[in-house]
Amino acid sequence: MKYLVYLSLFVTMFFSAVSCNSEASKHPYGNFFYPYDEDAKFYVYRDVIHGLDEKFYRIYGIDDSYGKHIVVESYAEDGRITEAYNYNLDSLSIIDHMVVDGSGAKTKAQLFKNRMFPTNSNDKTWFASRFPGFLDSTFILSETKRSFFKSSPIKTIVMNESKNTIILLDTLRFTIVNPFTKKENEQKAVFKSYFAEGLGLVRIHDVNMKTDYKLEKILTQEEWVQLMQK
């Protein structure tokens, strides 16, 4: 009898802890985005074409005056943070965009468009932000227009497991503008982004297959620190 009581208490405490630390999004495709979890996780992506090139994303949830939101931070291979997007949990719209310049200074970008995750097969989203450029007096306009390439989930293999996956088509444009000379330098690229159910982004490659980053492993904060110390 005591065993059943202890077991009941354990199950109650376990699910209470899970409910405090994890919550579902109300977005129609929210289960394909990164899960809300207040314990940070590091997603490690490897370019399977070039082998040694890696990307690192730190994902964690926050509950504050903005409500619940998911932070996606990008890190360079030497462990430096380079950029961060802040997603509202329910709408998956961007509420904040932060970039880091060459000197390590963090800058809050100015948002013009804040939608990044389509709600249906016909929806097209537009994200646009502006922040200081690397040269004096210049600024950069960063834009991402996104639509579904495949809205019906397909099965893909992610870290040796079969996962339901949606594919999004991303058109990226970066424009460096000198407001005094009116000169602009524009760069465009088109990518396919794969989002797996219960995981989030698991693969991203350009349409010409010059790079192809796939999720290789997910690390805890402690495992990440150990990796950077090697």
Short mmCIF file of C-alpha atoms in Angstrom, two decimals:
data_model
loop_
_atom_site.label_atom_id
_atom_site.label_comp_id
_atom_site.label_asym_id
_atom_site.label_seq_id
_atom_site.Cartn_x
_atom_site.Cartn_y
_atom_site.Cartn_z
CA MET A 1 0.00 0.00 0.00
CA LYS A 2 2.83 2.38 0.90
CA TYR A 3 4.45 1.53 -2.43
CA LEU A 4 1.31 2.63 -4.33
CA VAL A 5 1.17 5.87 -2.34
CA TYR A 6 4.81 6.66 -3.09
CA LEU A 7 4.31 5.73 -6.74
CA SER A 8 1.27 8.02 -6.98
CA LEU A 9 3.21 10.89 -5.41
CA PHE A 10 6.12 10.33 -7.77
CA VAL A 11 3.89 10.33 -10.87
CA THR A 12 2.12 13.49 -9.69
CA MET A 13 5.42 15.29 -9.03
CA PHE A 14 6.84 14.13 -12.36
CA PHE A 15 3.96 15.40 -14.47
CA SER A 16 3.81 18.62 -12.45
CA ALA A 17 7.46 19.23 -13.28
CA VAL A 18 6.88 18.49 -16.96
CA SER A 19 3.88 20.81 -17.16
CA CYS A 20 5.88 23.65 -15.58
CA ASN A 21 8.77 23.16 -17.98
CA SER A 22 7.02 22.35 -21.25
CA GLU A 23 4.00 23.78 -23.02
CA ALA A 24 2.45 23.40 -26.44
CA SER A 25 2.07 26.20 -28.97
CA LYS A 26 -1.35 27.21 -30.33
CA HIS A 27 0.10 27.66 -33.82
CA PRO A 28 -1.35 25.12 -36.33
CA TYR A 29 2.16 23.80 -36.99
CA GLY A 30 3.51 24.52 -33.51
CA ASN A 31 4.33 20.85 -32.90
CA PHE A 32 6.87 21.07 -35.74
CA PHE A 33 8.71 24.00 -34.15
CA TYR A 34 11.26 23.80 -31.34
CA PRO A 35 9.57 22.60 -28.13
CA TYR A 36 9.09 25.08 -25.30
CA ASP A 37 11.48 23.96 -22.57
CA GLU A 38 13.04 26.19 -19.92
CA ASP A 39 16.08 23.89 -19.79
CA ALA A 40 18.37 25.04 -22.60
CA LYS A 41 19.31 22.56 -25.33
CA PHE A 42 22.03 22.89 -27.97
CA TYR A 43 21.21 21.64 -31.46
CA VAL A 44 24.32 20.63 -33.41
CA TYR A 45 24.04 20.66 -37.22
CA ARG A 46 26.74 19.33 -39.53
CA ASP A 47 27.19 20.16 -43.21
CA VAL A 48 27.16 16.67 -44.74
CA ILE A 49 28.63 18.03 -47.99
CA HIS A 50 31.74 19.62 -46.47
CA GLY A 51 31.93 17.37 -43.42
CA LEU A 52 33.62 19.55 -40.82
CA ASP A 53 31.42 22.67 -40.94
CA GLU A 54 28.96 22.92 -38.06
CA LYS A 55 26.16 25.19 -36.83
CA PHE A 56 25.07 25.46 -33.20
CA TYR A 57 21.67 26.67 -31.99
CA ARG A 58 20.80 27.17 -28.34
CA ILE A 59 17.06 26.73 -27.71
CA TYR A 60 15.22 27.60 -24.50
CA GLY A 61 11.87 28.87 -23.27
CA ILE A 62 11.19 31.94 -21.13
CA ASP A 63 8.07 33.08 -19.29
CA ASP A 64 8.19 36.81 -18.50
CA SER A 65 6.37 40.08 -19.24
CA TYR A 66 6.18 39.07 -22.91
CA GLY A 67 4.43 35.84 -21.93
CA LYS A 68 5.91 32.51 -23.00
CA HIS A 69 8.42 32.69 -25.80
CA ILE A 70 11.14 30.55 -27.36
CA VAL A 71 14.65 31.93 -27.89
CA VAL A 72 16.78 30.58 -30.74
CA GLU A 73 20.42 31.65 -30.46
CA SER A 74 23.07 31.01 -33.13
CA TYR A 75 26.67 30.28 -32.15
CA ALA A 76 29.88 30.19 -34.16
CA GLU A 77 32.14 27.15 -34.02
CA ASP A 78 34.35 28.86 -31.43
CA GLY A 79 31.38 29.28 -29.07
CA ARG A 80 30.62 32.98 -29.77
CA ILE A 81 26.97 33.98 -29.97
CA THR A 82 26.22 35.68 -33.30
CA GLU A 83 22.45 36.18 -33.45
CA ALA A 84 19.20 35.47 -31.57
CA TYR A 85 15.53 35.30 -32.55
CA ASN A 86 12.76 35.47 -29.98
CA TYR A 87 9.54 33.68 -30.97
CA ASN A 88 6.16 34.11 -29.31
CA LEU A 89 5.09 30.62 -28.22
CA ASP A 90 1.52 30.73 -29.53
CA SER A 91 1.86 32.70 -32.79
CA LEU A 92 5.52 31.86 -33.56
CA SER A 93 5.94 35.45 -34.70
CA ILE A 94 9.21 37.25 -33.94
CA ILE A 95 9.08 39.59 -30.96
CA ASP A 96 12.79 40.43 -30.87
CA HIS A 97 15.86 40.06 -33.08
CA MET A 98 19.37 40.53 -31.73
CA VAL A 99 22.63 40.56 -33.72
CA VAL A 100 26.26 40.64 -32.59
CA ASP A 101 28.83 42.71 -34.49
CA GLY A 102 32.49 41.89 -35.06
CA SER A 103 33.53 43.51 -31.77
CA GLY A 104 31.08 41.37 -29.79
CA ALA A 105 28.56 44.14 -29.09
CA LYS A 106 24.91 43.07 -29.03
CA THR A 107 22.42 45.18 -30.97
CA LYS A 108 18.64 45.01 -30.96
CA ALA A 109 17.43 45.09 -34.56
CA GLN A 110 14.51 47.20 -35.71
CA LEU A 111 11.62 44.98 -36.81
CA PHE A 112 9.52 45.86 -39.88
CA LYS A 113 7.89 42.48 -40.52
CA ASN A 114 7.71 39.78 -37.86
CA ARG A 115 6.12 36.66 -39.33
CA MET A 116 8.37 33.66 -39.91
CA PHE A 117 6.22 30.50 -39.71
CA PRO A 118 3.26 29.94 -42.11
CA THR A 119 -0.11 28.91 -40.67
CA ASN A 120 -1.41 26.98 -43.71
CA SER A 121 -0.38 25.64 -47.10
CA ASN A 122 -1.22 28.92 -48.88
CA ASP A 123 0.26 31.27 -46.29
CA LYS A 124 3.40 33.26 -47.13
CA THR A 125 5.24 34.96 -44.30
CA TRP A 126 7.62 37.90 -44.38
CA PHE A 127 10.27 38.76 -41.82
CA ALA A 128 12.32 41.96 -42.13
CA SER A 129 14.72 43.64 -39.70
CA ARG A 130 17.35 46.38 -39.89
CA PHE A 131 20.56 46.71 -37.91
CA PRO A 132 23.95 48.51 -38.18
CA GLY A 133 26.34 47.22 -40.81
CA PHE A 134 29.95 46.24 -40.37
CA LEU A 135 31.18 49.47 -41.96
CA ASP A 136 30.60 52.95 -40.59
CA SER A 137 27.34 54.62 -41.64
CA THR A 138 25.94 51.49 -43.30
CA PHE A 139 23.02 49.35 -42.22
CA ILE A 140 21.79 45.90 -43.19
CA LEU A 141 18.25 44.99 -44.11
CA SER A 142 17.65 41.27 -43.51
CA GLU A 143 14.56 39.69 -45.06
CA THR A 144 13.13 36.17 -45.13
CA LYS A 145 10.06 35.28 -47.18
CA ARG A 146 8.80 31.80 -46.39
CA SER A 147 6.14 29.48 -47.80
CA PHE A 148 5.44 25.77 -47.74
CA PHE A 149 7.30 23.51 -50.13
CA LYS A 150 5.51 20.52 -48.62
CA SER A 151 2.76 21.20 -46.08
CA SER A 152 1.70 17.57 -45.80
CA PRO A 153 4.17 15.84 -43.47
CA ILE A 154 6.57 13.33 -44.97
CA LYS A 155 8.68 10.75 -43.19
CA THR A 156 12.38 11.59 -42.81
CA ILE A 157 15.14 9.99 -40.79
CA VAL A 158 16.45 12.27 -38.04
CA MET A 159 19.21 10.96 -35.77
CA ASN A 160 18.29 7.39 -36.76
CA GLU A 161 14.57 7.89 -36.04
CA SER A 162 11.66 8.28 -38.46
CA LYS A 163 9.93 11.64 -37.96
CA ASN A 164 6.98 13.45 -39.52
CA THR A 165 8.51 16.44 -41.31
CA ILE A 166 7.30 19.54 -43.13
CA ILE A 167 9.42 21.40 -45.68
CA LEU A 168 9.48 25.19 -46.01
CA LEU A 169 10.91 27.26 -48.85
CA ASP A 170 12.91 30.28 -47.67
CA THR A 171 13.93 33.21 -49.85
CA LEU A 172 16.60 35.25 -48.06
CA ARG A 173 17.75 38.73 -49.02
CA PHE A 174 20.48 40.77 -47.34
CA THR A 175 20.90 44.35 -48.44
CA ILE A 176 23.80 46.51 -47.25
CA VAL A 177 22.78 50.17 -47.59
CA ASN A 178 24.85 53.33 -47.34
CA PRO A 179 22.27 56.05 -46.58
CA PHE A 180 24.62 58.84 -47.63
CA THR A 181 25.81 57.53 -51.01
CA LYS A 182 22.53 55.63 -51.61
CA LYS A 183 24.57 52.64 -52.73
CA GLU A 184 23.14 49.18 -52.09
CA ASN A 185 24.76 45.75 -52.17
CA GLU A 186 22.17 42.99 -52.34
CA GLN A 187 22.61 39.25 -51.88
CA LYS A 188 19.91 36.62 -52.34
CA ALA A 189 19.67 32.92 -51.55
CA VAL A 190 16.96 30.26 -51.51
CA PHE A 191 16.88 27.43 -48.97
CA LYS A 192 14.71 24.50 -47.99
CA SER A 193 14.14 24.15 -44.24
CA TYR A 194 12.93 20.87 -42.73
CA PHE A 195 11.03 20.90 -39.44
CA ALA A 196 10.38 17.58 -37.69
CA GLU A 197 7.55 16.94 -35.26
CA GLY A 198 8.64 17.33 -31.65
CA LEU A 199 12.11 18.62 -32.59
CA GLY A 200 12.01 21.75 -34.75
CA LEU A 201 14.55 22.50 -37.48
CA VAL A 202 16.40 19.31 -38.44
CA ARG A 203 17.84 20.15 -41.86
CA ILE A 204 18.54 23.19 -44.04
CA HIS A 205 20.15 23.31 -47.48
CA ASP A 206 20.34 25.73 -50.39
CA VAL A 207 18.45 24.75 -53.52
CA ASN A 208 21.74 24.21 -55.38
CA MET A 209 22.95 21.80 -52.66
CA LYS A 210 26.20 23.65 -52.04
CA THR A 211 25.61 23.18 -48.31
CA ASP A 212 23.38 20.73 -46.46
CA TYR A 213 23.22 21.04 -42.68
CA LYS A 214 21.55 18.15 -40.83
CA LEU A 215 20.81 17.80 -37.13
CA GLU A 216 23.46 15.51 -35.72
CA LYS A 217 22.82 15.63 -31.96
CA ILE A 218 21.14 17.57 -29.16
CA LEU A 219 23.25 18.53 -26.14
CA THR A 220 22.46 19.75 -22.65
CA GLN A 221 24.02 22.96 -21.36
CA GLU A 222 26.62 20.93 -19.44
CA GLU A 223 27.52 18.83 -22.49
CA TRP A 224 27.92 22.00 -24.57
CA VAL A 225 30.32 23.52 -22.04
CA GLN A 226 32.38 20.33 -22.06
CA LEU A 227 32.47 20.35 -25.87
CA MET A 228 33.73 23.97 -25.96
CA GLN A 229 36.45 23.16 -23.44
CA LYS A 230 37.99 20.46 -25.61
#
